[in-house]
Tab-separated table of N, CA and C in Angstrom:
chain	number	residue	atom	x	y	z
A	1	MET	N	105.327	142.497	120.351
A	1	MET	CA	104.793	141.246	120.882
A	1	MET	C	104.784	141.412	122.452
A	2	PHE	N	103.854	140.829	123.063
A	2	PHE	CA	103.806	140.905	124.533
A	2	PHE	C	104.804	139.875	125.107
A	3	PRO	N	105.426	140.174	126.259
A	3	PRO	CA	106.404	139.406	126.747
A	3	PRO	C	105.959	138.015	127.068
A	4	VAL	N	104.717	137.746	127.551
A	4	VAL	CA	104.311	136.372	127.818
A	4	VAL	C	104.233	135.586	126.466
A	5	ALA	N	103.696	136.177	125.410
A	5	ALA	CA	103.612	135.486	124.141
A	5	ALA	C	104.935	135.219	123.576
A	6	ARG	N	105.930	136.160	123.743
A	6	ARG	CA	107.229	135.922	123.173
A	6	ARG	C	107.865	134.764	123.994
A	7	ALA	N	107.678	134.671	125.278
A	7	ALA	CA	108.324	133.614	126.049
A	7	ALA	C	107.636	132.292	125.678
A	8	ALA	N	106.399	132.175	125.448
A	8	ALA	CA	105.754	131.012	125.025
A	8	ALA	C	106.167	130.534	123.714
A	9	GLN	N	106.261	131.506	122.737
A	9	GLN	CA	106.834	131.223	121.478
A	9	GLN	C	108.166	130.540	121.506
A	10	SER	N	109.080	131.254	122.276
A	10	SER	CA	110.480	130.771	122.390
A	10	SER	C	110.455	129.247	122.979
A	11	LEU	N	109.613	129.060	123.938
A	11	LEU	CA	109.508	127.687	124.584
A	11	LEU	C	109.044	126.626	123.550
A	12	VAL	N	108.105	126.993	122.774
A	12	VAL	CA	107.584	126.124	121.717
A	12	VAL	C	108.724	125.827	120.688
A	13	ALA	N	109.409	126.911	120.319
A	13	ALA	CA	110.454	126.719	119.339
A	13	ALA	C	111.582	125.930	119.847
A	14	ARG	N	111.901	126.143	121.084
A	14	ARG	CA	112.988	125.348	121.695
A	14	ARG	C	112.600	123.922	121.800
A	15	GLY	N	111.345	123.603	122.154
A	15	GLY	CA	110.967	122.299	122.205
A	15	GLY	C	111.050	121.665	120.851
A	16	ILE	N	110.667	122.185	119.848
A	16	ILE	CA	110.683	121.693	118.458
A	16	ILE	C	112.051	121.426	118.044
A	17	GLN	N	112.956	122.364	118.392
A	17	GLN	CA	114.374	122.150	118.018
A	17	GLN	C	115.043	120.933	118.781
A	18	ARG	N	114.713	120.822	120.072
A	18	ARG	CA	115.095	119.638	120.767
A	18	ARG	C	114.700	118.319	120.158
A	19	THR	N	113.293	118.334	119.792
A	19	THR	CA	112.848	117.123	119.113
A	19	THR	C	113.611	116.758	117.886
A	20	ALA	N	113.771	117.813	117.090
A	20	ALA	CA	114.378	117.556	115.783
A	20	ALA	C	115.764	117.083	115.988
A	21	VAL	N	116.523	117.665	116.896
A	21	VAL	CA	117.911	117.214	117.133
A	21	VAL	C	117.914	115.767	117.612
A	22	ARG	N	117.043	115.419	118.571
A	22	ARG	CA	116.971	114.063	119.144
A	22	ARG	C	116.600	113.009	118.073
A	23	GLN	N	115.753	113.391	117.151
A	23	GLN	CA	115.425	112.441	116.132
A	23	GLN	C	116.443	112.375	115.056
A	24	ALA	N	117.195	113.391	114.815
A	24	ALA	CA	118.346	113.364	113.783
A	24	ALA	C	119.434	112.402	114.311
A	25	HIS	N	119.678	112.256	115.527
A	25	HIS	CA	120.758	111.459	116.056
A	25	HIS	C	120.349	110.071	116.315
A	26	ARG	N	119.138	109.800	116.201
A	26	ARG	CA	118.652	108.344	116.527
A	26	ARG	C	118.857	107.590	115.325
A	27	LYS	N	119.356	106.283	115.513
A	27	LYS	CA	119.408	105.405	114.341
A	27	LYS	C	118.070	104.874	113.945
A	28	HIS	N	117.829	104.795	112.669
A	28	HIS	CA	116.617	104.290	112.195
A	28	HIS	C	116.657	102.764	112.193
A	29	GLU	N	115.763	102.122	113.077
A	29	GLU	CA	115.696	100.745	113.022
A	29	GLU	C	114.525	100.276	112.160
A	30	PRO	N	114.725	99.279	111.284
A	30	PRO	CA	113.666	98.870	110.421
A	30	PRO	C	112.466	98.202	111.195
A	31	THR	N	111.308	98.556	110.895
A	31	THR	CA	110.155	97.938	111.512
A	31	THR	C	109.819	96.709	110.875
A	32	PHE	N	108.800	96.055	111.391
A	32	PHE	CA	108.221	94.788	110.747
A	32	PHE	C	107.829	94.995	109.222
A	33	HIS	N	107.232	96.195	109.008
A	33	HIS	CA	106.724	96.492	107.610
A	33	HIS	C	108.014	96.784	106.689
A	34	ASP	N	109.048	97.402	107.260
A	34	ASP	CA	110.189	97.610	106.432
A	34	ASP	C	110.904	96.274	106.092
A	35	LYS	N	110.999	95.339	107.134
A	35	LYS	CA	111.633	94.096	106.876
A	35	LYS	C	110.764	93.100	105.963
A	36	TYR	N	109.548	92.886	106.333
A	36	TYR	CA	108.693	91.860	105.724
A	36	TYR	C	107.530	92.232	104.865
A	37	GLY	N	107.225	93.649	104.802
A	37	GLY	CA	106.028	94.089	104.309
A	37	GLY	C	105.876	93.588	102.825
A	38	THR	N	106.847	93.692	101.958
A	38	THR	CA	106.642	93.263	100.530
A	38	THR	C	106.436	91.702	100.476
A	39	MET	N	107.149	90.963	101.291
A	39	MET	CA	107.080	89.558	101.251
A	39	MET	C	105.554	89.145	101.677
A	40	VAL	N	105.121	89.777	102.718
A	40	VAL	CA	103.692	89.498	103.247
A	40	VAL	C	102.726	89.807	102.123
A	41	LEU	N	102.943	90.947	101.375
A	41	LEU	CA	101.998	91.376	100.436
A	41	LEU	C	102.083	90.468	99.326
A	42	LEU	N	103.192	89.973	98.801
A	42	LEU	CA	103.287	89.059	97.696
A	42	LEU	C	102.830	87.622	98.102
A	43	GLY	N	103.088	87.235	99.298
A	43	GLY	CA	102.569	85.913	99.797
A	43	GLY	C	100.994	85.910	99.841
A	44	GLY	N	100.364	87.013	100.260
A	44	GLY	CA	98.895	87.178	100.352
A	44	GLY	C	98.319	87.143	98.895
A	45	ALA	N	98.993	87.776	98.012
A	45	ALA	CA	98.570	87.852	96.608
A	45	ALA	C	98.589	86.482	95.984
A	46	ALA	N	99.684	85.706	96.257
A	46	ALA	CA	99.867	84.356	95.790
A	46	ALA	C	98.811	83.437	96.321
A	47	MET	N	98.596	83.578	97.623
A	47	MET	CA	97.472	82.723	98.283
A	47	MET	C	96.150	82.957	97.687
A	48	PHE	N	95.824	84.280	97.579
A	48	PHE	CA	94.624	84.694	96.946
A	48	PHE	C	94.418	84.107	95.509
A	49	SER	N	95.518	84.212	94.708
A	49	SER	CA	95.370	83.775	93.336
A	49	SER	C	95.330	82.234	93.344
A	50	ALA	N	95.968	81.479	94.171
A	50	ALA	CA	95.824	80.089	94.244
A	50	ALA	C	94.535	79.648	94.546
A	51	VAL	N	93.979	80.159	95.681
A	51	VAL	CA	92.643	79.785	96.096
A	51	VAL	C	91.556	80.021	95.062
A	52	TRP	N	91.543	81.216	94.462
A	52	TRP	CA	90.570	81.486	93.382
A	52	TRP	C	90.771	80.782	92.146
A	53	GLY	N	92.088	80.486	91.876
A	53	GLY	CA	92.379	79.577	90.703
A	53	GLY	C	91.784	78.222	90.793
A	54	TYR	N	91.904	77.689	91.997
A	54	TYR	CA	91.365	76.380	92.251
A	54	TYR	C	89.803	76.430	92.116
A	55	VAL	N	89.185	77.468	92.842
A	55	VAL	CA	87.763	77.585	92.810
A	55	VAL	C	87.159	77.694	91.408
A	56	LEU	N	87.835	78.573	90.592
A	56	LEU	CA	87.332	78.766	89.344
A	56	LEU	C	87.518	77.557	88.303
A	57	THR	N	88.542	76.769	88.561
A	57	THR	CA	88.840	75.634	87.664
A	57	THR	C	88.379	74.234	88.037
A	58	GLN	N	88.199	74.083	89.353
A	58	GLN	CA	87.985	72.627	89.765
A	58	GLN	C	86.620	72.418	90.396
A	59	LEU	N	85.752	73.459	90.650
A	59	LEU	CA	84.445	73.125	91.260
A	59	LEU	C	83.371	73.021	90.288
A	60	ASN	N	83.496	72.842	89.037
A	60	ASN	CA	82.412	72.671	88.087
A	60	ASN	C	81.291	73.614	88.249
A	61	ILE	N	81.482	74.883	88.218
A	61	ILE	CA	80.472	75.827	88.518
A	61	ILE	C	79.853	76.149	87.089
A	62	GLU	N	78.552	76.065	87.068
A	62	GLU	CA	77.880	76.465	85.824
A	62	GLU	C	77.796	77.951	85.680
A	63	TRP	N	78.544	78.428	84.711
A	63	TRP	CA	78.634	79.936	84.516
A	63	TRP	C	77.552	80.476	83.633
A	64	GLY	N	76.852	79.760	82.915
A	64	GLY	CA	75.757	80.320	82.098
A	64	GLY	C	74.530	80.607	82.985
A	65	LEU	N	74.425	81.837	83.365
A	65	LEU	CA	73.339	82.218	84.314
A	65	LEU	C	71.969	82.421	83.617
A	66	SER	N	71.936	82.538	82.335
A	66	SER	CA	70.720	82.734	81.596
A	66	SER	C	70.018	81.379	81.332
A	67	PRO	N	68.755	81.368	81.641
A	67	PRO	CA	68.049	80.023	81.377
A	67	PRO	C	67.506	79.921	79.933
A	68	VAL	N	67.804	81.022	79.150
A	68	VAL	CA	67.267	80.960	77.771
A	68	VAL	C	67.958	79.775	76.987
A	69	GLY	N	67.151	78.902	76.386
A	69	GLY	CA	67.578	77.791	75.600
A	69	GLY	C	67.781	76.526	76.432
A	70	ARG	N	67.827	76.585	77.710
A	70	ARG	CA	68.091	75.429	78.567
A	70	ARG	C	66.815	74.977	79.277
A	71	VAL	N	65.824	75.894	79.495
A	71	VAL	CA	64.602	75.499	80.268
A	71	VAL	C	63.494	75.390	79.192
A	72	THR	N	63.007	74.173	79.272
A	72	THR	CA	61.870	73.801	78.254
A	72	THR	C	60.637	73.816	79.090
A	73	PRO	N	59.538	74.278	78.591
A	73	PRO	CA	58.263	74.317	79.170
A	73	PRO	C	57.640	72.894	79.328
A	74	ARG	N	57.019	72.604	80.369
A	74	ARG	CA	56.324	71.272	80.497
A	74	ARG	C	55.012	71.294	79.771
A	75	GLU	N	54.506	70.268	79.427
A	75	GLU	CA	53.278	70.189	78.710
A	75	GLU	C	52.116	70.704	79.707
A	76	TRP	N	51.077	71.283	79.152
A	76	TRP	CA	50.032	71.831	79.954
A	76	TRP	C	49.020	70.668	80.264
A	77	ARG	N	48.735	70.613	81.569
A	77	ARG	CA	47.732	69.575	81.928
A	77	ARG	C	46.371	70.195	82.074
A	78	GLU	N	45.289	69.579	81.408
A	78	GLU	CA	43.979	70.100	81.592
A	78	GLU	C	43.192	69.292	82.592
């Protein structure tokens, strides 16, 4: 291997080792998602279900989309 390439490789390897050691000694602090992620997800699911439950049960929506049997033709005028 060329001396310049070998030196560059050792610098890169040394930098990676330093980063690994630095991260290994650092305490892991819980982030917002670690603390509240599940609760936010469940709260959103509950809100979604409540709103759509209200919409589907209280707003008197006509669900029969087919006009067959409900539309009667008018008499023909001459």
